[in-house]
């Protein structure tokens, strides 16, 4: 598997000289299988840049675009994804079901005339929609497992297992479950949260690469619990428990500068050293490919 980052930023694009190294586009990942089959993960503004790269190669596209969820920063690149305007290309959006709207309703809705001049229905490529829940399915020759994450809208994490036994996990826009199920200290309620976190650890277990929301520092997280994003230390503790080999923070905070991210990685390596962990730590970087 080859994993290429086209968008690594969280919440809103953040171009400029202070984000040029790790990138300012919002979430989009290109996944190529060993047989060179394509899966796209999320359609943030990085999807536009990926589309332009495909056009430059004159590549015909027929693939799934798996969505973590439909918050703007994860879908707003699609109207600017030029391959969607080319007849003969085909895309299937797969993503979480909403309580009142299907995935198609949401994707069609965000290109109403009030927001954008071209409707998704008028794009020339063949575009299909599949509502996903938790489950297991096959995609481009990979086994895919989905799990609900903890975010203020239904959000899915994805685990990919290749025939060679390589494992890639992707979870963005999530934070550890905590006790919202009962009064503080209520052991039953605390156990519910703990069980849900154990399910996530099992979900990413033995991953060769785990790309995960690491938007906040531990101090920032204290102020922003409930916003649906994880702190770096929470990420590392999850990775250690799950025996992850390479952990990669993504959904970088829009205010985070490149130099601050360098410092976060330096602090993280020190933290892992003190914990006696050999887990590799990194930060998703636009334009970088990781091969498993
Ligand atoms: Zn997001
Ligand atoms: Zn979100």
mmCIF file of C-alpha atoms in Angstrom, residues 1-291:
data_model
loop_
_atom_site.group_PDB
_atom_site.id
_atom_site.type_symbol
_atom_site.label_atom_id
_atom_site.label_comp_id
_atom_site.label_asym_id
_atom_site.label_seq_id
_atom_site.Cartn_x
_atom_site.Cartn_y
_atom_site.Cartn_z
ATOM 1 C CA UNK A 1 0.000 0.000 0.000
ATOM 2 C CA UNK A 2 1.079 3.563 -0.691
ATOM 3 C CA UNK A 3 -0.484 6.394 1.317
ATOM 4 C CA UNK A 4 -0.052 9.935 -0.043
ATOM 5 C CA UNK A 5 -1.177 13.046 1.823
ATOM 6 C CA UNK A 6 -2.874 15.758 -0.247
ATOM 7 C CA UNK A 7 -4.446 17.579 2.702
ATOM 8 C CA UNK A 8 -3.400 17.419 6.341
ATOM 9 C CA UNK A 9 -5.015 20.462 7.964
ATOM 10 C CA UNK A 10 -8.044 20.436 10.241
ATOM 11 C CA UNK A 11 -11.142 22.609 10.343
ATOM 12 C CA UNK A 12 -10.321 25.200 7.674
ATOM 13 C CA UNK A 13 -7.626 25.644 4.997
ATOM 14 C CA UNK A 14 -4.671 27.595 6.332
ATOM 15 C CA UNK A 15 -2.328 28.633 3.529
ATOM 16 C CA UNK A 16 0.639 30.893 4.168
ATOM 17 C CA UNK A 17 4.348 30.913 4.908
ATOM 18 C CA UNK A 18 3.915 29.385 8.383
ATOM 19 C CA UNK A 19 2.167 26.225 7.135
ATOM 20 C CA UNK A 20 4.035 25.645 3.901
ATOM 21 C CA UNK A 21 6.018 22.590 5.063
ATOM 22 C CA UNK A 22 3.238 20.452 6.591
ATOM 23 C CA UNK A 23 0.586 21.920 4.285
ATOM 24 C CA UNK A 24 -2.513 24.117 4.481
ATOM 25 C CA UNK A 25 -5.084 22.022 2.580
ATOM 26 C CA UNK A 26 -7.782 20.167 4.495
ATOM 27 C CA UNK A 27 -7.981 16.386 4.686
ATOM 28 C CA UNK A 28 -7.467 14.209 1.626
ATOM 29 C CA UNK A 29 -5.463 10.994 1.341
ATOM 30 C CA UNK A 30 -4.698 8.898 -1.739
ATOM 31 C CA UNK A 31 -4.399 5.180 -1.025
ATOM 32 C CA UNK A 32 -2.924 2.952 -3.740
ATOM 33 C CA UNK A 33 -3.009 -0.784 -3.296
ATOM 34 C CA UNK A 34 -0.144 -3.073 -4.318
ATOM 35 C CA UNK A 35 -2.111 -3.647 -7.554
ATOM 36 C CA UNK A 36 -2.257 0.151 -8.072
ATOM 37 C CA UNK A 37 -5.991 0.329 -7.359
ATOM 38 C CA UNK A 38 -7.109 3.652 -5.929
ATOM 39 C CA UNK A 39 -9.122 4.640 -2.872
ATOM 40 C CA UNK A 40 -9.519 8.292 -1.847
ATOM 41 C CA UNK A 41 -10.074 9.212 1.786
ATOM 42 C CA UNK A 42 -11.986 12.417 2.457
ATOM 43 C CA UNK A 43 -12.598 15.290 0.070
ATOM 44 C CA UNK A 44 -11.127 18.360 1.739
ATOM 45 C CA UNK A 45 -9.341 21.006 -0.306
ATOM 46 C CA UNK A 46 -6.468 18.558 -0.850
ATOM 47 C CA UNK A 47 -8.804 16.705 -3.241
ATOM 48 C CA UNK A 48 -8.552 19.603 -5.710
ATOM 49 C CA UNK A 49 -4.764 19.281 -5.838
ATOM 50 C CA UNK A 50 -4.984 15.496 -6.155
ATOM 51 C CA UNK A 51 -7.455 15.911 -9.035
ATOM 52 C CA UNK A 52 -5.085 18.249 -10.847
ATOM 53 C CA UNK A 53 -2.270 15.697 -10.471
ATOM 54 C CA UNK A 54 -4.516 13.005 -12.006
ATOM 55 C CA UNK A 55 -5.377 15.331 -14.900
ATOM 56 C CA UNK A 56 -1.699 16.008 -15.559
ATOM 57 C CA UNK A 57 -1.206 12.221 -15.867
ATOM 58 C CA UNK A 58 -4.371 11.946 -18.042
ATOM 59 C CA UNK A 59 -5.523 9.263 -15.624
ATOM 60 C CA UNK A 60 -9.015 7.805 -16.007
ATOM 61 C CA UNK A 61 -10.564 7.476 -12.537
ATOM 62 C CA UNK A 62 -13.033 4.913 -11.245
ATOM 63 C CA UNK A 63 -12.814 4.691 -7.469
ATOM 64 C CA UNK A 64 -14.503 5.106 -4.128
ATOM 65 C CA UNK A 65 -14.150 8.239 -2.036
ATOM 66 C CA UNK A 66 -14.513 7.116 1.567
ATOM 67 C CA UNK A 67 -15.635 9.911 3.864
ATOM 68 C CA UNK A 68 -14.908 10.057 7.581
ATOM 69 C CA UNK A 69 -17.900 12.411 7.922
ATOM 70 C CA UNK A 70 -19.461 15.327 6.082
ATOM 71 C CA UNK A 71 -18.219 18.388 7.962
ATOM 72 C CA UNK A 72 -17.202 21.058 5.471
ATOM 73 C CA UNK A 73 -13.466 20.644 5.804
ATOM 74 C CA UNK A 74 -13.829 16.997 4.645
ATOM 75 C CA UNK A 75 -16.031 17.564 1.566
ATOM 76 C CA UNK A 76 -15.435 21.144 0.381
ATOM 77 C CA UNK A 77 -12.776 20.121 -2.175
ATOM 78 C CA UNK A 78 -15.218 18.051 -4.219
ATOM 79 C CA UNK A 79 -16.826 20.896 -6.226
ATOM 80 C CA UNK A 80 -13.277 21.832 -7.327
ATOM 81 C CA UNK A 81 -12.263 18.262 -8.202
ATOM 82 C CA UNK A 82 -11.972 18.568 -11.991
ATOM 83 C CA UNK A 83 -12.072 14.780 -12.721
ATOM 84 C CA UNK A 84 -15.703 14.861 -11.507
ATOM 85 C CA UNK A 85 -16.544 17.017 -14.552
ATOM 86 C CA UNK A 86 -15.068 14.549 -17.063
ATOM 87 C CA UNK A 87 -17.371 11.970 -18.704
ATOM 88 C CA UNK A 88 -16.174 8.390 -18.270
ATOM 89 C CA UNK A 89 -14.831 8.921 -14.756
ATOM 90 C CA UNK A 90 -16.776 7.285 -11.936
ATOM 91 C CA UNK A 91 -16.823 7.973 -8.205
ATOM 92 C CA UNK A 92 -18.695 6.292 -5.385
ATOM 93 C CA UNK A 93 -18.979 8.245 -2.169
ATOM 94 C CA UNK A 94 -19.167 5.999 0.859
ATOM 95 C CA UNK A 95 -19.665 7.476 4.292
ATOM 96 C CA UNK A 96 -21.690 7.571 7.475
ATOM 97 C CA UNK A 97 -25.462 7.770 7.456
ATOM 98 C CA UNK A 98 -27.094 10.733 9.150
ATOM 99 C CA UNK A 99 -30.193 10.596 11.263
ATOM 100 C CA UNK A 100 -32.403 12.499 8.848
ATOM 101 C CA UNK A 101 -30.417 12.700 5.607
ATOM 102 C CA UNK A 102 -28.723 10.157 3.367
ATOM 103 C CA UNK A 103 -25.145 10.701 2.245
ATOM 104 C CA UNK A 104 -26.514 11.697 -1.176
ATOM 105 C CA UNK A 105 -28.792 14.335 0.387
ATOM 106 C CA UNK A 106 -25.823 15.899 2.180
ATOM 107 C CA UNK A 107 -23.473 15.840 -0.817
ATOM 108 C CA UNK A 108 -26.103 17.186 -3.223
ATOM 109 C CA UNK A 109 -27.219 19.759 -0.648
ATOM 110 C CA UNK A 110 -23.840 21.411 -0.296
ATOM 111 C CA UNK A 111 -23.802 22.367 -3.966
ATOM 112 C CA UNK A 112 -27.209 24.052 -4.033
ATOM 113 C CA UNK A 113 -27.183 27.240 -6.127
ATOM 114 C CA UNK A 114 -26.900 29.427 -3.034
ATOM 115 C CA UNK A 115 -23.469 27.903 -2.351
ATOM 116 C CA UNK A 116 -21.975 26.896 -5.704
ATOM 117 C CA UNK A 117 -22.846 27.418 -9.407
ATOM 118 C CA UNK A 118 -22.697 23.758 -10.470
ATOM 119 C CA UNK A 119 -24.785 21.072 -8.820
ATOM 120 C CA UNK A 120 -23.246 17.665 -8.092
ATOM 121 C CA UNK A 121 -26.058 16.151 -10.180
ATOM 122 C CA UNK A 122 -24.843 18.125 -13.211
ATOM 123 C CA UNK A 123 -21.247 16.920 -13.052
ATOM 124 C CA UNK A 124 -20.373 14.685 -16.006
ATOM 125 C CA UNK A 125 -18.739 11.816 -14.116
ATOM 126 C CA UNK A 126 -20.886 8.929 -12.879
ATOM 127 C CA UNK A 127 -21.388 9.638 -9.151
ATOM 128 C CA UNK A 128 -22.950 7.115 -6.774
ATOM 129 C CA UNK A 129 -23.548 7.081 -3.026
ATOM 130 C CA UNK A 130 -23.390 4.322 -0.444
ATOM 131 C CA UNK A 131 -24.399 4.902 3.175
ATOM 132 C CA UNK A 132 -22.006 3.195 5.568
ATOM 133 C CA UNK A 133 -22.392 2.029 9.146
ATOM 134 C CA UNK A 134 -20.006 0.025 11.279
ATOM 135 C CA UNK A 135 -19.038 -3.109 9.398
ATOM 136 C CA UNK A 136 -16.608 -4.943 7.159
ATOM 137 C CA UNK A 137 -16.437 -4.886 3.370
ATOM 138 C CA UNK A 138 -13.987 -5.283 0.516
ATOM 139 C CA UNK A 139 -12.675 -2.318 -1.417
ATOM 140 C CA UNK A 140 -10.075 -2.394 -4.205
ATOM 141 C CA UNK A 141 -8.879 -5.806 -2.987
ATOM 142 C CA UNK A 142 -8.430 -4.656 0.626
ATOM 143 C CA UNK A 143 -10.419 -5.729 3.662
ATOM 144 C CA UNK A 144 -11.971 -2.600 5.155
ATOM 145 C CA UNK A 145 -13.379 -2.334 8.679
ATOM 146 C CA UNK A 146 -15.280 0.746 9.889
ATOM 147 C CA UNK A 147 -15.827 1.966 13.454
ATOM 148 C CA UNK A 148 -17.785 4.883 14.863
ATOM 149 C CA UNK A 149 -15.538 7.508 16.410
ATOM 150 C CA UNK A 150 -16.352 10.246 18.953
ATOM 151 C CA UNK A 151 -17.212 13.517 17.179
ATOM 152 C CA UNK A 152 -20.170 15.934 17.170
ATOM 153 C CA UNK A 153 -21.652 14.188 14.113
ATOM 154 C CA UNK A 154 -21.515 10.531 13.044
ATOM 155 C CA UNK A 155 -17.934 9.892 12.001
ATOM 156 C CA UNK A 156 -16.244 6.681 10.847
ATOM 157 C CA UNK A 157 -12.684 5.455 11.174
ATOM 158 C CA UNK A 158 -11.288 3.075 8.550
ATOM 159 C CA UNK A 159 -8.968 0.104 8.906
ATOM 160 C CA UNK A 160 -7.440 -1.355 5.733
ATOM 161 C CA UNK A 161 -5.799 -4.774 5.633
ATOM 162 C CA UNK A 162 -3.879 -5.794 2.519
ATOM 163 C CA UNK A 163 -3.515 -9.399 1.264
ATOM 164 C CA UNK A 164 0.164 -9.148 2.338
ATOM 165 C CA UNK A 165 -1.004 -8.486 5.907
ATOM 166 C CA UNK A 166 -0.150 -4.763 6.020
ATOM 167 C CA UNK A 167 -2.506 -2.652 8.122
ATOM 168 C CA UNK A 168 -3.312 1.035 7.653
ATOM 169 C CA UNK A 169 -5.762 2.822 9.988
ATOM 170 C CA UNK A 170 -7.243 6.268 9.462
ATOM 171 C CA UNK A 171 -9.248 8.150 12.072
ATOM 172 C CA UNK A 172 -9.835 11.849 11.990
ATOM 173 C CA UNK A 173 -12.155 14.147 13.890
ATOM 174 C CA UNK A 174 -12.360 12.107 17.048
ATOM 175 C CA UNK A 175 -11.434 12.202 20.705
ATOM 176 C CA UNK A 176 -11.389 9.531 23.383
ATOM 177 C CA UNK A 177 -14.810 8.648 24.762
ATOM 178 C CA UNK A 178 -15.384 10.078 28.208
ATOM 179 C CA UNK A 179 -18.194 9.812 30.704
ATOM 180 C CA UNK A 180 -21.275 11.498 29.285
ATOM 181 C CA UNK A 181 -23.361 8.488 30.263
ATOM 182 C CA UNK A 182 -23.933 9.187 33.975
ATOM 183 C CA UNK A 183 -22.764 11.199 36.984
ATOM 184 C CA UNK A 184 -19.049 11.654 37.534
ATOM 185 C CA UNK A 185 -17.531 8.686 39.321
ATOM 186 C CA UNK A 186 -20.510 6.429 38.524
ATOM 187 C CA UNK A 187 -18.608 3.169 37.847
ATOM 188 C CA UNK A 188 -21.136 1.878 35.294
ATOM 189 C CA UNK A 189 -20.984 5.088 33.278
ATOM 190 C CA UNK A 190 -17.182 5.253 33.521
ATOM 191 C CA UNK A 191 -16.998 1.657 32.308
ATOM 192 C CA UNK A 192 -19.116 2.413 29.241
ATOM 193 C CA UNK A 193 -16.626 5.091 28.166
ATOM 194 C CA UNK A 194 -13.680 2.804 28.893
ATOM 195 C CA UNK A 195 -15.214 -0.060 26.894
ATOM 196 C CA UNK A 196 -15.748 2.250 23.915
ATOM 197 C CA UNK A 197 -12.098 3.337 24.095
ATOM 198 C CA UNK A 198 -10.978 -0.291 24.259
ATOM 199 C CA UNK A 199 -12.967 -0.938 21.057
ATOM 200 C CA UNK A 200 -10.965 1.819 19.355
ATOM 201 C CA UNK A 201 -7.656 0.402 20.619
ATOM 202 C CA UNK A 202 -8.686 -3.003 19.208
ATOM 203 C CA UNK A 203 -9.688 -1.282 15.960
ATOM 204 C CA UNK A 204 -6.155 0.090 15.377
ATOM 205 C CA UNK A 205 -4.332 -2.887 16.902
ATOM 206 C CA UNK A 206 -1.027 -3.842 15.231
ATOM 207 C CA UNK A 207 -1.366 -1.128 12.560
ATOM 208 C CA UNK A 208 1.752 -0.619 10.474
ATOM 209 C CA UNK A 209 0.578 2.968 10.028
ATOM 210 C CA UNK A 210 -2.074 4.792 12.039
ATOM 211 C CA UNK A 211 -2.989 8.262 10.774
ATOM 212 C CA UNK A 212 -5.057 9.839 13.532
ATOM 213 C CA UNK A 213 -6.455 13.168 14.671
ATOM 214 C CA UNK A 214 -3.816 14.787 16.884
ATOM 215 C CA UNK A 215 -5.057 18.359 16.644
ATOM 216 C CA UNK A 216 -4.352 19.470 20.203
ATOM 217 C CA UNK A 217 -1.547 19.599 22.713
ATOM 218 C CA UNK A 218 -2.566 18.219 26.136
ATOM 219 C CA UNK A 219 -2.989 21.787 27.479
ATOM 220 C CA UNK A 220 -5.207 22.793 24.558
ATOM 221 C CA UNK A 221 -7.302 19.651 25.010
ATOM 222 C CA UNK A 222 -8.153 20.657 28.592
ATOM 223 C CA UNK A 223 -9.918 23.725 27.188
ATOM 224 C CA UNK A 224 -11.520 21.898 24.258
ATOM 225 C CA UNK A 225 -12.814 18.576 25.535
ATOM 226 C CA UNK A 226 -16.014 17.808 23.630
ATOM 227 C CA UNK A 227 -14.885 19.523 20.422
ATOM 228 C CA UNK A 228 -14.155 16.130 18.874
ATOM 229 C CA UNK A 229 -10.375 16.148 18.523
ATOM 230 C CA UNK A 230 -7.573 14.288 20.281
ATOM 231 C CA UNK A 231 -4.446 15.431 22.113
ATOM 232 C CA UNK A 232 -1.015 14.214 21.110
ATOM 233 C CA UNK A 233 -0.486 12.355 24.401
ATOM 234 C CA UNK A 234 -3.869 10.616 24.081
ATOM 235 C CA UNK A 235 -2.799 9.564 20.569
ATOM 236 C CA UNK A 236 0.506 8.157 21.795
ATOM 237 C CA UNK A 237 -1.076 6.265 24.690
ATOM 238 C CA UNK A 238 -3.609 4.722 22.308
ATOM 239 C CA UNK A 239 -0.834 3.793 19.871
ATOM 240 C CA UNK A 240 1.276 2.192 22.612
ATOM 241 C CA UNK A 241 -1.670 0.131 23.906
ATOM 242 C CA UNK A 242 -2.520 -1.001 20.372
ATOM 243 C CA UNK A 243 1.056 -1.901 19.375
ATOM 244 C CA UNK A 244 1.009 0.555 16.463
ATOM 245 C CA UNK A 245 4.310 0.652 14.581
ATOM 246 C CA UNK A 246 4.106 4.118 13.006
ATOM 247 C CA UNK A 247 1.747 6.754 14.384
ATOM 248 C CA UNK A 248 1.113 9.879 12.357
ATOM 249 C CA UNK A 249 -0.768 12.933 13.636
ATOM 250 C CA UNK A 250 -3.143 14.613 11.215
ATOM 251 C CA UNK A 251 -5.922 17.244 11.182
ATOM 252 C CA UNK A 252 -3.330 19.800 12.293
ATOM 253 C CA UNK A 253 -4.857 22.798 14.013
ATOM 254 C CA UNK A 254 -5.295 25.688 11.523
ATOM 255 C CA UNK A 255 -3.301 27.976 13.845
ATOM 256 C CA UNK A 256 -0.418 25.514 14.215
ATOM 257 C CA UNK A 257 2.769 26.710 12.530
ATOM 258 C CA UNK A 258 5.349 24.400 10.979
ATOM 259 C CA UNK A 259 7.819 25.268 13.736
ATOM 260 C CA UNK A 260 5.246 24.420 16.408
ATOM 261 C CA UNK A 261 4.599 21.056 14.745
ATOM 262 C CA UNK A 262 8.355 20.366 14.729
ATOM 263 C CA UNK A 263 8.382 21.084 18.481
ATOM 264 C CA UNK A 264 5.347 18.846 19.078
ATOM 265 C CA UNK A 265 7.142 15.985 17.316
ATOM 266 C CA UNK A 266 10.319 16.613 19.319
ATOM 267 C CA UNK A 267 8.318 16.559 22.581
ATOM 268 C CA UNK A 268 6.459 13.443 21.428
ATOM 269 C CA UNK A 269 9.713 11.571 20.728
ATOM 270 C CA UNK A 270 10.941 12.493 24.201
ATOM 271 C CA UNK A 271 7.630 11.303 25.702
ATOM 272 C CA UNK A 272 7.876 7.955 23.895
ATOM 273 C CA UNK A 273 11.500 7.547 24.986
ATOM 274 C CA UNK A 274 10.499 8.078 28.620
ATOM 275 C CA UNK A 275 7.644 5.582 28.162
ATOM 276 C CA UNK A 276 10.115 3.049 26.765
ATOM 277 C CA UNK A 277 8.179 2.831 23.497
ATOM 278 C CA UNK A 278 9.760 2.185 20.110
ATOM 279 C CA UNK A 279 6.688 3.467 18.217
ATOM 280 C CA UNK A 280 7.648 5.769 15.354
ATOM 281 C CA UNK A 281 5.905 9.145 15.493
ATOM 282 C CA UNK A 282 5.332 11.652 12.701
ATOM 283 C CA UNK A 283 2.998 14.295 11.349
ATOM 284 C CA UNK A 284 1.057 14.033 8.100
ATOM 285 C CA UNK A 285 2.789 16.194 5.492
ATOM 286 C CA UNK A 286 1.307 17.319 2.196
ATOM 287 C CA UNK A 287 2.959 15.667 -0.779
ATOM 288 C CA UNK A 288 4.605 12.899 1.256
ATOM 289 C CA UNK A 289 4.009 9.218 0.455
ATOM 290 C CA UNK A 290 4.364 6.453 3.041
ATOM 291 C CA UNK A 291 4.807 2.958 1.666
#
